Amino acid sequence: MFILSKVADLVQIAPHDFSKNSMDAIEDNINTKYANKVIQKIGLCICLWDVLWSSEGLIGHGTGLVNVNVEFRLVVFRPFKGEVLLGRITSGTQDGINIRTDFFDDIFVPFTELPDEATYEPKDALWVWRDEDQVMYYDIHEMVRFQVVSEDWHDQTPTGPLGVGDEPEGRTIAPYRITASMKGSGLGCCLWWDE
């Protein structure tokens, strides 16, 4: 679920950070730049793990910023295919179920990855699994186990300024989205299996 990813970057330390220890200023700038951000094909950056190497600082001409080349490792959230995780149901639609963890909201279970007997109840906006002699509900805010099926990456590169009278595009697409399954044994609401 969590991996260490090595990154090299140029860190710019502003004059108001000169009172800090050099390494503290570098670490603060890295965390500010990367924490809670998605790097394409790497994952969701959680925080700085360690600094592997840093150059001497060079003062930029006219800016007063100190430029430091740094190699460091980040703690990154990127579950592998087939990994089983825990999360909570946030909503249900006829297309499937949306799940979130404590720090990641973009997990989707399409209706094809639910048990074959599961049906959507539009009046309650939730999915129901009717087994031979039981009726089990995928209730909102219920803790569930799910298995990672695939991941989707969407480039968030800006498209440029809008012209006069142009409307911004509708709902934005998440830069990193996980598609999951609750079809296998032991998957679904934890309440069903833990009793």
PDB file of C-alpha atoms in Angstrom:
ATOM      1  CA  MET A   1       0.000   0.000   0.000  1.00  0.00           C
ATOM      2  CA  PHE A   2       2.834   2.401   0.831  1.00  0.00           C
ATOM      3  CA  ILE A   3       6.102   2.561  -1.069  1.00  0.00           C
ATOM      4  CA  LEU A   4       9.238   4.696  -0.925  1.00  0.00           C
ATOM      5  CA  SER A   5       9.858   6.628  -4.124  1.00  0.00           C
ATOM      6  CA  LYS A   6      13.121   8.413  -4.932  1.00  0.00           C
ATOM      7  CA  VAL A   7      12.828  11.936  -6.362  1.00  0.00           C
ATOM      8  CA  ALA A   8      15.383  14.583  -7.396  1.00  0.00           C
ATOM      9  CA  ASP A   9      14.308  18.225  -7.444  1.00  0.00           C
ATOM     10  CA  LEU A  10      15.467  21.816  -7.036  1.00  0.00           C
ATOM     11  CA  VAL A  11      14.391  23.285  -3.700  1.00  0.00           C
ATOM     12  CA  GLN A  12      14.210  27.044  -3.294  1.00  0.00           C
ATOM     13  CA  ILE A  13      14.606  28.396   0.227  1.00  0.00           C
ATOM     14  CA  ALA A  14      13.116  31.854   0.788  1.00  0.00           C
ATOM     15  CA  PRO A  15      14.933  34.452   2.921  1.00  0.00           C
ATOM     16  CA  HIS A  16      12.322  34.192   5.716  1.00  0.00           C
ATOM     17  CA  ASP A  17      13.469  30.549   6.209  1.00  0.00           C
ATOM     18  CA  PHE A  18      17.154  31.476   6.680  1.00  0.00           C
ATOM     19  CA  SER A  19      16.728  31.413  10.468  1.00  0.00           C
ATOM     20  CA  LYS A  20      15.990  27.662  10.297  1.00  0.00           C
ATOM     21  CA  ASN A  21      18.559  24.899  10.228  1.00  0.00           C
ATOM     22  CA  SER A  22      19.402  24.186   6.549  1.00  0.00           C
ATOM     23  CA  MET A  23      18.054  20.617   6.602  1.00  0.00           C
ATOM     24  CA  ASP A  24      14.843  21.719   8.372  1.00  0.00           C
ATOM     25  CA  ALA A  25      14.264  24.397   5.721  1.00  0.00           C
ATOM     26  CA  ILE A  26      14.822  21.846   2.928  1.00  0.00           C
ATOM     27  CA  GLU A  27      12.488  19.283   4.552  1.00  0.00           C
ATOM     28  CA  ASP A  28       9.760  21.892   5.141  1.00  0.00           C
ATOM     29  CA  ASN A  29       9.914  23.007   1.492  1.00  0.00           C
ATOM     30  CA  ILE A  30       9.748  19.418   0.205  1.00  0.00           C
ATOM     31  CA  ASN A  31       6.746  18.593   2.428  1.00  0.00           C
ATOM     32  CA  THR A  32       4.985  21.794   1.353  1.00  0.00           C
ATOM     33  CA  LYS A  33       5.533  21.010  -2.321  1.00  0.00           C
ATOM     34  CA  TYR A  34       4.747  17.270  -2.351  1.00  0.00           C
ATOM     35  CA  ALA A  35       2.550  16.295   0.621  1.00  0.00           C
ATOM     36  CA  ASN A  36      -1.008  15.383  -0.433  1.00  0.00           C
ATOM     37  CA  LYS A  37      -0.167  15.730  -4.138  1.00  0.00           C
ATOM     38  CA  VAL A  38      -0.376  13.092  -6.878  1.00  0.00           C
ATOM     39  CA  ILE A  39       2.666  12.449  -9.055  1.00  0.00           C
ATOM     40  CA  GLN A  40       1.654  10.780 -12.329  1.00  0.00           C
ATOM     41  CA  LYS A  41       2.443   7.041 -12.459  1.00  0.00           C
ATOM     42  CA  ILE A  42       3.973   7.208  -8.952  1.00  0.00           C
ATOM     43  CA  GLY A  43       1.034   7.774  -6.580  1.00  0.00           C
ATOM     44  CA  LEU A  44      -0.277  10.010  -3.810  1.00  0.00           C
ATOM     45  CA  CYS A  45       2.611  11.553  -1.855  1.00  0.00           C
ATOM     46  CA  ILE A  46       2.094  11.349   1.890  1.00  0.00           C
ATOM     47  CA  CYS A  47       5.275  12.910   3.324  1.00  0.00           C
ATOM     48  CA  LEU A  48       9.055  13.097   3.140  1.00  0.00           C
ATOM     49  CA  TRP A  49      10.864   9.978   4.379  1.00  0.00           C
ATOM     50  CA  ASP A  50      14.487  11.128   4.220  1.00  0.00           C
ATOM     51  CA  VAL A  51      16.941  13.303   2.326  1.00  0.00           C
ATOM     52  CA  LEU A  52      19.607  11.271   0.526  1.00  0.00           C
ATOM     53  CA  TRP A  53      21.763  14.072  -0.848  1.00  0.00           C
ATOM     54  CA  SER A  54      21.799  17.844  -1.138  1.00  0.00           C
ATOM     55  CA  SER A  55      24.103  20.277  -2.929  1.00  0.00           C
ATOM     56  CA  GLU A  56      25.432  23.506  -1.548  1.00  0.00           C
ATOM     57  CA  GLY A  57      22.991  26.371  -1.802  1.00  0.00           C
ATOM     58  CA  LEU A  58      23.428  28.969  -4.531  1.00  0.00           C
ATOM     59  CA  ILE A  59      21.778  32.352  -4.263  1.00  0.00           C
ATOM     60  CA  GLY A  60      19.664  33.214  -7.275  1.00  0.00           C
ATOM     61  CA  HIS A  61      20.492  36.479  -9.051  1.00  0.00           C
ATOM     62  CA  GLY A  62      18.048  39.196  -8.039  1.00  0.00           C
ATOM     63  CA  THR A  63      15.656  36.951  -6.100  1.00  0.00           C
ATOM     64  CA  GLY A  64      17.472  36.236  -2.844  1.00  0.00           C
ATOM     65  CA  LEU A  65      16.267  32.620  -2.976  1.00  0.00           C
ATOM     66  CA  VAL A  66      18.775  29.893  -2.168  1.00  0.00           C
ATOM     67  CA  ASN A  67      18.645  27.089  -4.754  1.00  0.00           C
ATOM     68  CA  VAL A  68      19.555  23.598  -3.538  1.00  0.00           C
ATOM     69  CA  ASN A  69      19.548  20.407  -5.647  1.00  0.00           C
ATOM     70  CA  VAL A  70      18.202  17.574  -3.506  1.00  0.00           C
ATOM     71  CA  GLU A  71      17.629  13.817  -3.812  1.00  0.00           C
ATOM     72  CA  PHE A  72      15.081  12.451  -1.357  1.00  0.00           C
ATOM     73  CA  ARG A  73      12.581   9.649  -0.766  1.00  0.00           C
ATOM     74  CA  LEU A  74       8.847  10.145  -0.305  1.00  0.00           C
ATOM     75  CA  VAL A  75       6.261   7.884   1.320  1.00  0.00           C
ATOM     76  CA  VAL A  76       3.753   7.247  -1.475  1.00  0.00           C
ATOM     77  CA  PHE A  77       0.318   5.609  -1.423  1.00  0.00           C
ATOM     78  CA  ARG A  78       0.024   3.250  -4.380  1.00  0.00           C
ATOM     79  CA  PRO A  79      -1.588  -0.117  -3.668  1.00  0.00           C
ATOM     80  CA  PHE A  80      -0.661  -3.006  -5.923  1.00  0.00           C
ATOM     81  CA  LYS A  81      -3.135  -4.895  -8.093  1.00  0.00           C
ATOM     82  CA  GLY A  82      -4.883  -7.589  -6.044  1.00  0.00           C
ATOM     83  CA  GLU A  83      -4.185  -5.919  -2.662  1.00  0.00           C
ATOM     84  CA  VAL A  84      -7.062  -6.018  -0.161  1.00  0.00           C
ATOM     85  CA  LEU A  85      -7.730  -2.754   1.703  1.00  0.00           C
ATOM     86  CA  LEU A  86     -10.268  -1.301   4.130  1.00  0.00           C
ATOM     87  CA  GLY A  87     -12.391   1.771   3.474  1.00  0.00           C
ATOM     88  CA  ARG A  88     -15.793   3.329   4.078  1.00  0.00           C
ATOM     89  CA  ILE A  89     -18.677   3.628   1.622  1.00  0.00           C
ATOM     90  CA  THR A  90     -19.367   7.271   0.755  1.00  0.00           C
ATOM     91  CA  SER A  91     -22.168   6.832  -1.773  1.00  0.00           C
ATOM     92  CA  GLY A  92     -23.952   4.423  -4.045  1.00  0.00           C
ATOM     93  CA  THR A  93     -25.214   5.020  -7.561  1.00  0.00           C
ATOM     94  CA  GLN A  94     -26.584   2.739 -10.240  1.00  0.00           C
ATOM     95  CA  ASP A  95     -23.043   2.655 -11.696  1.00  0.00           C
ATOM     96  CA  GLY A  96     -21.481   1.316  -8.486  1.00  0.00           C
ATOM     97  CA  ILE A  97     -20.174   2.235  -5.045  1.00  0.00           C
ATOM     98  CA  ASN A  98     -17.761   5.029  -4.071  1.00  0.00           C
ATOM     99  CA  ILE A  99     -15.333   4.311  -1.223  1.00  0.00           C
ATOM    100  CA  ARG A 100     -12.807   6.392   0.700  1.00  0.00           C
ATOM    101  CA  THR A 101     -10.036   5.727   3.171  1.00  0.00           C
ATOM    102  CA  ASP A 102      -8.926   8.159   5.876  1.00  0.00           C
ATOM    103  CA  PHE A 103      -6.718  10.017   3.377  1.00  0.00           C
ATOM    104  CA  PHE A 104      -7.835   8.972  -0.141  1.00  0.00           C
ATOM    105  CA  ASP A 105     -11.318   9.528  -1.633  1.00  0.00           C
ATOM    106  CA  ASP A 106     -11.132   8.275  -5.213  1.00  0.00           C
ATOM    107  CA  ILE A 107     -11.955   4.556  -5.028  1.00  0.00           C
ATOM    108  CA  PHE A 108     -14.783   3.176  -7.160  1.00  0.00           C
ATOM    109  CA  VAL A 109     -16.383  -0.281  -7.285  1.00  0.00           C
ATOM    110  CA  PRO A 110     -18.356  -0.648 -10.542  1.00  0.00           C
ATOM    111  CA  PHE A 111     -21.567  -2.685 -10.433  1.00  0.00           C
ATOM    112  CA  THR A 112     -19.820  -5.421 -12.463  1.00  0.00           C
ATOM    113  CA  GLU A 113     -17.413  -5.941  -9.529  1.00  0.00           C
ATOM    114  CA  LEU A 114     -20.217  -6.519  -7.003  1.00  0.00           C
ATOM    115  CA  PRO A 115     -21.727  -9.972  -6.361  1.00  0.00           C
ATOM    116  CA  ASP A 116     -24.046 -11.128  -9.165  1.00  0.00           C
ATOM    117  CA  GLU A 117     -27.057 -11.080  -6.819  1.00  0.00           C
ATOM    118  CA  ALA A 118     -26.479  -7.436  -5.800  1.00  0.00           C
ATOM    119  CA  THR A 119     -29.092  -4.923  -6.916  1.00  0.00           C
ATOM    120  CA  TYR A 120     -29.382  -1.167  -6.679  1.00  0.00           C
ATOM    121  CA  GLU A 121     -32.261   0.329  -4.662  1.00  0.00           C
ATOM    122  CA  PRO A 122     -32.823   3.839  -6.108  1.00  0.00           C
ATOM    123  CA  LYS A 123     -35.212   5.006  -3.361  1.00  0.00           C
ATOM    124  CA  ASP A 124     -32.542   4.299  -0.684  1.00  0.00           C
ATOM    125  CA  ALA A 125     -29.563   5.075  -2.985  1.00  0.00           C
ATOM    126  CA  LEU A 126     -27.712   1.948  -1.885  1.00  0.00           C
ATOM    127  CA  TRP A 127     -26.832  -1.524  -3.054  1.00  0.00           C
ATOM    128  CA  VAL A 128     -28.361  -4.681  -1.575  1.00  0.00           C
ATOM    129  CA  TRP A 129     -26.996  -8.215  -1.798  1.00  0.00           C
ATOM    130  CA  ARG A 130     -29.755 -10.798  -1.575  1.00  0.00           C
ATOM    131  CA  ASP A 131     -28.294 -14.218  -0.845  1.00  0.00           C
ATOM    132  CA  GLU A 132     -30.329 -17.426  -0.534  1.00  0.00           C
ATOM    133  CA  ASP A 133     -31.670 -16.673   2.943  1.00  0.00           C
ATOM    134  CA  GLN A 134     -30.186 -13.260   3.825  1.00  0.00           C
ATOM    135  CA  VAL A 135     -30.495  -9.648   2.762  1.00  0.00           C
ATOM    136  CA  MET A 136     -27.291  -7.634   3.264  1.00  0.00           C
ATOM    137  CA  TYR A 137     -26.998  -3.889   2.730  1.00  0.00           C
ATOM    138  CA  TYR A 138     -24.038  -1.825   1.524  1.00  0.00           C
ATOM    139  CA  ASP A 139     -24.882   1.022   3.914  1.00  0.00           C
ATOM    140  CA  ILE A 140     -23.316   4.475   3.665  1.00  0.00           C
ATOM    141  CA  HIS A 141     -20.347   4.949   6.075  1.00  0.00           C
ATOM    142  CA  GLU A 142     -20.072   1.163   6.517  1.00  0.00           C
ATOM    143  CA  MET A 143     -16.509  -0.239   6.758  1.00  0.00           C
ATOM    144  CA  VAL A 144     -15.780  -2.512   3.769  1.00  0.00           C
ATOM    145  CA  ARG A 145     -13.004  -4.727   2.448  1.00  0.00           C
ATOM    146  CA  PHE A 146     -12.207  -4.322  -1.233  1.00  0.00           C
ATOM    147  CA  GLN A 147      -9.609  -5.630  -3.654  1.00  0.00           C
ATOM    148  CA  VAL A 148      -7.699  -3.347  -6.020  1.00  0.00           C
ATOM    149  CA  VAL A 149      -8.426  -4.212  -9.668  1.00  0.00           C
ATOM    150  CA  SER A 150      -6.796  -1.343 -11.575  1.00  0.00           C
ATOM    151  CA  GLU A 151      -5.701   2.264 -11.349  1.00  0.00           C
ATOM    152  CA  ASP A 152      -6.520   5.176 -13.645  1.00  0.00           C
ATOM    153  CA  TRP A 153      -4.255   8.166 -14.210  1.00  0.00           C
ATOM    154  CA  HIS A 154      -5.514  11.474 -15.608  1.00  0.00           C
ATOM    155  CA  ASP A 155      -3.093  14.221 -16.551  1.00  0.00           C
ATOM    156  CA  GLN A 156      -3.995  17.492 -14.856  1.00  0.00           C
ATOM    157  CA  THR A 157      -2.062  19.717 -17.259  1.00  0.00           C
ATOM    158  CA  PRO A 158      -3.772  23.097 -17.631  1.00  0.00           C
ATOM    159  CA  THR A 159      -5.504  23.615 -20.980  1.00  0.00           C
ATOM    160  CA  GLY A 160      -4.875  27.356 -21.132  1.00  0.00           C
ATOM    161  CA  PRO A 161      -6.956  30.431 -20.415  1.00  0.00           C
ATOM    162  CA  LEU A 162     -10.642  30.466 -21.210  1.00  0.00           C
ATOM    163  CA  GLY A 163     -11.862  32.770 -23.941  1.00  0.00           C
ATOM    164  CA  VAL A 164     -14.589  35.338 -23.473  1.00  0.00           C
ATOM    165  CA  GLY A 165     -17.912  33.573 -22.899  1.00  0.00           C
ATOM    166  CA  ASP A 166     -16.304  30.126 -22.495  1.00  0.00           C
ATOM    167  CA  GLU A 167     -17.572  28.013 -19.663  1.00  0.00           C
ATOM    168  CA  PRO A 168     -15.198  25.928 -17.577  1.00  0.00           C
ATOM    169  CA  GLU A 169     -15.574  22.191 -18.030  1.00  0.00           C
ATOM    170  CA  GLY A 170     -17.914  20.388 -15.643  1.00  0.00           C
ATOM    171  CA  ARG A 171     -16.789  18.027 -12.937  1.00  0.00           C
ATOM    172  CA  THR A 172     -13.025  17.630 -12.798  1.00  0.00           C
ATOM    173  CA  ILE A 173     -11.511  14.177 -13.090  1.00  0.00           C
ATOM    174  CA  ALA A 174      -9.357  12.950 -10.218  1.00  0.00           C
ATOM    175  CA  PRO A 175      -5.658  12.669 -11.130  1.00  0.00           C
ATOM    176  CA  TYR A 176      -5.444   9.178  -9.581  1.00  0.00           C
ATOM    177  CA  ARG A 177      -8.383   6.806  -9.206  1.00  0.00           C
ATOM    178  CA  ILE A 178      -8.544   3.209  -8.038  1.00  0.00           C
ATOM    179  CA  THR A 179     -11.039   0.705  -9.426  1.00  0.00           C
ATOM    180  CA  ALA A 180     -11.836  -2.050  -6.938  1.00  0.00           C
ATOM    181  CA  SER A 181     -13.872  -5.218  -6.526  1.00  0.00           C
ATOM    182  CA  MET A 182     -16.085  -6.577  -3.744  1.00  0.00           C
ATOM    183  CA  LYS A 183     -16.967  -9.780  -5.588  1.00  0.00           C
ATOM    184  CA  GLY A 184     -14.727 -12.307  -3.817  1.00  0.00           C
ATOM    185  CA  SER A 185     -15.119 -14.222  -0.581  1.00  0.00           C
ATOM    186  CA  GLY A 186     -14.505 -12.084   2.511  1.00  0.00           C
ATOM    187  CA  LEU A 187     -14.944  -8.835   0.569  1.00  0.00           C
ATOM    188  CA  GLY A 188     -17.743  -6.365   1.200  1.00  0.00           C
ATOM    189  CA  CYS A 189     -18.975  -5.061   4.536  1.00  0.00           C
ATOM    190  CA  CYS A 190     -16.687  -6.160   7.367  1.00  0.00           C
ATOM    191  CA  LEU A 191     -19.748  -6.587   9.597  1.00  0.00           C
ATOM    192  CA  TRP A 192     -20.917  -9.568   7.508  1.00  0.00           C
ATOM    193  CA  TRP A 193     -17.699 -11.523   7.827  1.00  0.00           C
ATOM    194  CA  ASP A 194     -16.476 -10.573  11.319  1.00  0.00           C
ATOM    195  CA  GLU A 195     -19.455 -11.965  13.223  1.00  0.00           C
TER     196      GLU A 195
END
